[in-house]
XYZ file of C-alpha atoms in Angstrom:
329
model
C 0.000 0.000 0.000
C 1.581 3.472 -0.705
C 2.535 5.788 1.876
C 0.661 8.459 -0.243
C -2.428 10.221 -0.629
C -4.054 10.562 -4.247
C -2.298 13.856 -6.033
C -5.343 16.420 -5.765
C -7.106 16.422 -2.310
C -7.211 20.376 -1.953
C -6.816 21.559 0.855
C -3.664 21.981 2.745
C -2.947 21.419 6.400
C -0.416 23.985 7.947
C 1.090 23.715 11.857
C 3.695 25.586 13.511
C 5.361 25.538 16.650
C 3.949 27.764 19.595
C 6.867 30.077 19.609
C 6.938 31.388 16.144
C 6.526 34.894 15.882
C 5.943 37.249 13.215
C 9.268 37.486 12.467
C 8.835 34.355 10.511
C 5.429 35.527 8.399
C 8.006 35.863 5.078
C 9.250 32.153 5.764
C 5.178 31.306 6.272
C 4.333 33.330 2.642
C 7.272 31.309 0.881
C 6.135 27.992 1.759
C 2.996 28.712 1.021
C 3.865 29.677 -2.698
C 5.879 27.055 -2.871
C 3.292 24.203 -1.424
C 0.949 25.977 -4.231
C 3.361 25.270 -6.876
C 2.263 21.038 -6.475
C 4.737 18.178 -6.381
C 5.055 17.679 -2.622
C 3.000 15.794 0.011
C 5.097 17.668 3.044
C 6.742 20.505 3.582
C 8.477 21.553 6.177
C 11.302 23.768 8.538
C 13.331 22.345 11.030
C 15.950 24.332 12.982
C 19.052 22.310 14.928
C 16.602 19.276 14.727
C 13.273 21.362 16.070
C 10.190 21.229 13.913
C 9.216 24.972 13.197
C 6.557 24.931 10.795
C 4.768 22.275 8.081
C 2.537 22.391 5.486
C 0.944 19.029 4.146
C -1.883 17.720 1.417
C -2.102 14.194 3.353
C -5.939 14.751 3.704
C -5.817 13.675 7.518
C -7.569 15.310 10.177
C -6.793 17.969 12.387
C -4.829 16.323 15.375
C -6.578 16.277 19.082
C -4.228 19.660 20.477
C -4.543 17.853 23.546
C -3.495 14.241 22.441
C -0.288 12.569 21.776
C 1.242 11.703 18.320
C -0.301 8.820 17.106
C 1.525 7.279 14.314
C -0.373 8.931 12.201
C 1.208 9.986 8.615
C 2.134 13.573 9.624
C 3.685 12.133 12.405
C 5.915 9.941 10.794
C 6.942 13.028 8.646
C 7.773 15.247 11.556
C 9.675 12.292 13.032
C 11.491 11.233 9.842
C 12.315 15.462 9.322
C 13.428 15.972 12.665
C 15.678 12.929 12.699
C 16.972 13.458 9.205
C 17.927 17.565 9.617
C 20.212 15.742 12.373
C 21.630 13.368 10.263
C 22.216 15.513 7.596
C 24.830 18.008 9.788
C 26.657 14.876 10.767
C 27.290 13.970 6.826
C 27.992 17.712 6.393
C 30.665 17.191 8.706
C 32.188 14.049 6.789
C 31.875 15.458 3.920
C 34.156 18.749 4.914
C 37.173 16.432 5.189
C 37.649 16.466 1.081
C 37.043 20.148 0.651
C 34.276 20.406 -1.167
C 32.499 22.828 1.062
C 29.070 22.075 2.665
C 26.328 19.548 2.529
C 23.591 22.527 0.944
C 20.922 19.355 -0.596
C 20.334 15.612 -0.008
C 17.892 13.263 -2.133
C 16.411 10.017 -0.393
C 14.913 8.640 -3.413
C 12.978 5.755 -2.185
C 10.845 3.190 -4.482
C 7.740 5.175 -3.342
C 9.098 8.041 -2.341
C 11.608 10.918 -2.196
C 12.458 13.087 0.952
C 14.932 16.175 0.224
C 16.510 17.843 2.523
C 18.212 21.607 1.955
C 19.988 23.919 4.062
C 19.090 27.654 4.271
C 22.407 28.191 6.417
C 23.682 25.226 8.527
C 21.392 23.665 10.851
C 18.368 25.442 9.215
C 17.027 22.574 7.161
C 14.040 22.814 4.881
C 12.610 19.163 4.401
C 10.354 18.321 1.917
C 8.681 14.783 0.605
C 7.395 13.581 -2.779
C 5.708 10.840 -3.907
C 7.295 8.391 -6.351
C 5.977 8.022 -9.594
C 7.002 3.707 -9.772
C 8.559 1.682 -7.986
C 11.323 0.144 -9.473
C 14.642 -1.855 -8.328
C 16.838 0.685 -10.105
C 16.301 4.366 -9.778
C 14.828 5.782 -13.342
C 14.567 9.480 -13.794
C 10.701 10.528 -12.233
C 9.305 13.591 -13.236
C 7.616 13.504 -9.816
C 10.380 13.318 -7.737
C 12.410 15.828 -9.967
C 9.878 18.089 -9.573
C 9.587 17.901 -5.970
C 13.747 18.457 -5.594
C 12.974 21.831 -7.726
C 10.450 22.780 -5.834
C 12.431 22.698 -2.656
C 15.213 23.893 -3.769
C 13.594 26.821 -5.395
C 12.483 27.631 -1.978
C 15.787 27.419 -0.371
C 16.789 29.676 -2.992
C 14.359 32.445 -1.928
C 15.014 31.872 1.684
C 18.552 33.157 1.666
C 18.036 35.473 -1.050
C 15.196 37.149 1.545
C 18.833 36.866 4.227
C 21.003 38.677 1.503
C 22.734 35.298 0.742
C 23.468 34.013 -3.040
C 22.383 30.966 -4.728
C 23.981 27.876 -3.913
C 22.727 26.608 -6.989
C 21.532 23.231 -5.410
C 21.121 20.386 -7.947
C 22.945 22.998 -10.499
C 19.167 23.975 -11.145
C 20.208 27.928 -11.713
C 22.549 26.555 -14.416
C 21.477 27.781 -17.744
C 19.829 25.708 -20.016
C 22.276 26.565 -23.278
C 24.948 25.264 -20.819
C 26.141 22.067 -22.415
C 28.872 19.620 -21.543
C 32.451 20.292 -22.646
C 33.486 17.994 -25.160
C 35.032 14.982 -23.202
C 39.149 14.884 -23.032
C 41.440 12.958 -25.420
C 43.421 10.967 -21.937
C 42.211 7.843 -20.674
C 41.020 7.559 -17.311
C 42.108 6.287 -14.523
C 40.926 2.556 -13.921
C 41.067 -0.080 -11.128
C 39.731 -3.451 -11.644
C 39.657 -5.959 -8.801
C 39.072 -9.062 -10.461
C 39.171 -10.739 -14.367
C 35.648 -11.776 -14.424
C 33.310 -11.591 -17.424
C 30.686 -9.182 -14.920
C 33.023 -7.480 -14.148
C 35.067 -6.444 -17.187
C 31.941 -5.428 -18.847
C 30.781 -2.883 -15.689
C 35.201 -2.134 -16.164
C 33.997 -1.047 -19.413
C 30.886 0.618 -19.154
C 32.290 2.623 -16.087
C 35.207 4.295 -17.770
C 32.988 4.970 -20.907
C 30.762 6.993 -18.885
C 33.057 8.863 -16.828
C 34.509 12.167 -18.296
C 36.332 15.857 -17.469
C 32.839 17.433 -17.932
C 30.418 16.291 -15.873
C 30.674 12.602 -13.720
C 34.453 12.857 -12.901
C 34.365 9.567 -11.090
C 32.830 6.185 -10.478
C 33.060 3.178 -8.884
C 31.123 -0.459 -8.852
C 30.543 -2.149 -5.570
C 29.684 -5.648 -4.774
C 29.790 -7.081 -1.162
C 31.413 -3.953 -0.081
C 34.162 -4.545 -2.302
C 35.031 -1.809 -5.071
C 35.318 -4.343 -8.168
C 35.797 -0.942 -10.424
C 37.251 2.194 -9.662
C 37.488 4.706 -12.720
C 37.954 8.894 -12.412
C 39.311 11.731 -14.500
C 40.939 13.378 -11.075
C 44.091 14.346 -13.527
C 42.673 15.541 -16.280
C 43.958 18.849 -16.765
C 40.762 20.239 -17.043
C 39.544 19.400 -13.791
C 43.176 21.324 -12.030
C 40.993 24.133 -10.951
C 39.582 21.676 -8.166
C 42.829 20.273 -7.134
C 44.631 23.457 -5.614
C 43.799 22.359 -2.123
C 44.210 18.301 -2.099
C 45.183 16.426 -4.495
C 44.020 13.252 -7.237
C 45.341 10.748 -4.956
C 43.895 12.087 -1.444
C 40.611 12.321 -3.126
C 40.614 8.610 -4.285
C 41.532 7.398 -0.658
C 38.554 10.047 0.328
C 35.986 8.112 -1.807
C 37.544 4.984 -1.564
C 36.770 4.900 2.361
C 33.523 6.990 1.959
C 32.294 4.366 -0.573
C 33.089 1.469 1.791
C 30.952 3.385 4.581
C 27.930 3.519 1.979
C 26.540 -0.100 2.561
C 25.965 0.658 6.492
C 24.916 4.313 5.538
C 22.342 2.953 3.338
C 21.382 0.341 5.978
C 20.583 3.008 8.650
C 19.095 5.660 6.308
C 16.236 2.825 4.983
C 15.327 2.157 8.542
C 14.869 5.854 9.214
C 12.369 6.476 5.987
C 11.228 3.273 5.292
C 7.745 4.115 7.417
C 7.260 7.347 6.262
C 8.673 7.026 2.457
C 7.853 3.331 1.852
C 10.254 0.861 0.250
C 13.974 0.990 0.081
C 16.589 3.289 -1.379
C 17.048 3.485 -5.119
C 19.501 6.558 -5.329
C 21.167 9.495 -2.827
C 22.607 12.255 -3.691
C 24.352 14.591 -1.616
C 24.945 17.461 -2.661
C 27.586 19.856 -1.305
C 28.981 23.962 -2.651
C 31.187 21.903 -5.012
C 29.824 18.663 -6.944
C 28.092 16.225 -5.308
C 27.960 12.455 -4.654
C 25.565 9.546 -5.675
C 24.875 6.344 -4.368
C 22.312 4.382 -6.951
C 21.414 0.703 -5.911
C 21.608 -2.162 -8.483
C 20.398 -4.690 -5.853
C 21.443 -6.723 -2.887
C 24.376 -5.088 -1.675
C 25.412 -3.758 -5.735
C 25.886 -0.161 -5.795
C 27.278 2.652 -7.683
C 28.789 5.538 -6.159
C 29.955 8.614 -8.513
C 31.195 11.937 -7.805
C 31.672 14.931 -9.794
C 33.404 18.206 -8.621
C 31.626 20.962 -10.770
C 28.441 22.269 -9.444
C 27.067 23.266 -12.388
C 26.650 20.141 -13.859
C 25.353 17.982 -10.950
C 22.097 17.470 -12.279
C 23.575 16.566 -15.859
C 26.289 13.801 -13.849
C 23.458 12.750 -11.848
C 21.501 11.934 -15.090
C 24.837 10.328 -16.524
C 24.961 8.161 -13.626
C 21.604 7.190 -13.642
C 21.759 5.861 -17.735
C 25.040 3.827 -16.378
C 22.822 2.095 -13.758
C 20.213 1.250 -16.466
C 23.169 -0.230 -18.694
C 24.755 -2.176 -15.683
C 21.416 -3.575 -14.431
């Protein structure tokens, strides 16, 4: 049975913590708008793990003031939210160690379900959850879910523009449309194989075919927790203008470990939204001031993890990514 309501009930349910003052009517008028917009279930702000404020289309009724949560869908957003905004500042923190700047926007895409989650500033987390439009045991691109992410991250957007902050440009949504990829360097990448199989010398394959200096700059294949294929364009000279603070090598040892962590990760993150979302991870991406990384499940403990460096293209390496799952299977 899906988590979700049908996608038209109407009206929309809006709560908000006892202490919010006026001072946060422009934060109210955003959400609003951007609830209006359609795509999301839930919407929400959570600040250092407290719920501030929700809006929601779940069609349920208005909670007894005087009761106690009751398990109820709403709740299970506002528990999977609060939980989440917490979780998120601790992968911020990992995340800092390869210089890459902050964790701005994370996608839980889920087989009926997507949660994102997007800082305004750090610890000010704006959560918001989509339905899926099919489950499937490989992440496909959804319109619903994209949608969703925009939506959100639109939001974000206005939030810090209403602080006198820039764009992050989460997703690389601001990037302009004519903006295409670079045409892909003449040097071979990078490549680590683990073992001679048939499997795995056809993933070997389709790996370093996909990655390239313009958009995915690395991937790697994991089976068992093992990294069968490793494959990057860390020295292309194209990509030097990200290397001035670490270098190819200290990255690759970053991701290497990072990527061994992701089977556990993944583990503890479909326990937290598997009640609320419904079903288990298909793809993550988090996405930090420079690039982002992707997890994408290709089934029992088979997982890609990619990376790319340029925030401007995440969207287009996330996209890349997702056509390599499809071809891996």
């Amino acid at each position: 049975m899906s988590t979700f309501p049908g996608p038209e009930l109407g009206a929309v349910h809006e709560d908000s913590a006892d202490y919010l003052g006026p001072e946060f009517e422009q934060t109210r008028i955003a959400c609003r708008d951007a609830m209006a917009l359609g795509g999301l279930a839930y919407l929400a702000v959570f600040d250092d793990g407290v719920f501030d404020f929700a809006l929601d289309t779940l069609g349920e009724p208005e909670p007894d003031p005087d009761g106690v949560p009751d398990g109820s869908r709403r709740d299970e957003f506002r528990r999977l939210g609060r939980q989440f905004s917490l979780t998120a500042d601790r992968l911020d923190r990992d995340l800092q160690a390869v210089v890459t700047g902050r964790l701005i926007r994370t996608v839980l895409h889920a087989e009926e379900g997507a949660l994102f989650c997007e800082a305004v500033v750090p610890a000010r987390y704006v959560i918001g959850v989509a339905p899926a439009g099919s489950a499937d045991q490989v992440a496909v691109p959804d319109r619903r879910v994209e949608r969703g992410d925009r939506v959100v991250s639109a939001l974000v957007t206005r939030l810090r523009r209403e602080q006198g902050l820039p764009s992050l440009n989460p997703g690389g949504f601001d990037t302009p449309a004519a903006l295409r990829p670079a045409p892909p360097g003449t040097a071979e990448p990078y490549l680590l194989v683990e073992d001679d199989t048939e499997e795995t010398t056809r993933v070997a394959r389709l790996c370093a075919a996909a990655v390239n200096p313009a958009d995915l700059h690395h991937v790697s294949y994991w089976d068992q927790d093992v990294p069968l294929v490793s494959t990057d364009h860390f020295d292309a000279p194209e990509l030097a203008r990200f290397f001035t603070e670490v270098n190819p090598q200290f990255r690759r040892r970053f991701y290497e470990r990072f990527g061994r962590s992701v089977g556990s990760l993944m583990n503890a993150l479909n326990r937290t939204t598997n009640a609320a979302i419904g079903g288990k991870l298909l793809r993550v991406v988090l996405d930090v001031e420079m690039g982002a990384v992707y997890y994408y499940r290709l089934g029992f403990r088979r997982y890609l993890f990619g990376v790319t460096l340029d925030q401007t293209r995440v969207t287009m390496a996330d996209n890349r990514l997702a056509a390599l799952a499809g071809e891996i299977g």
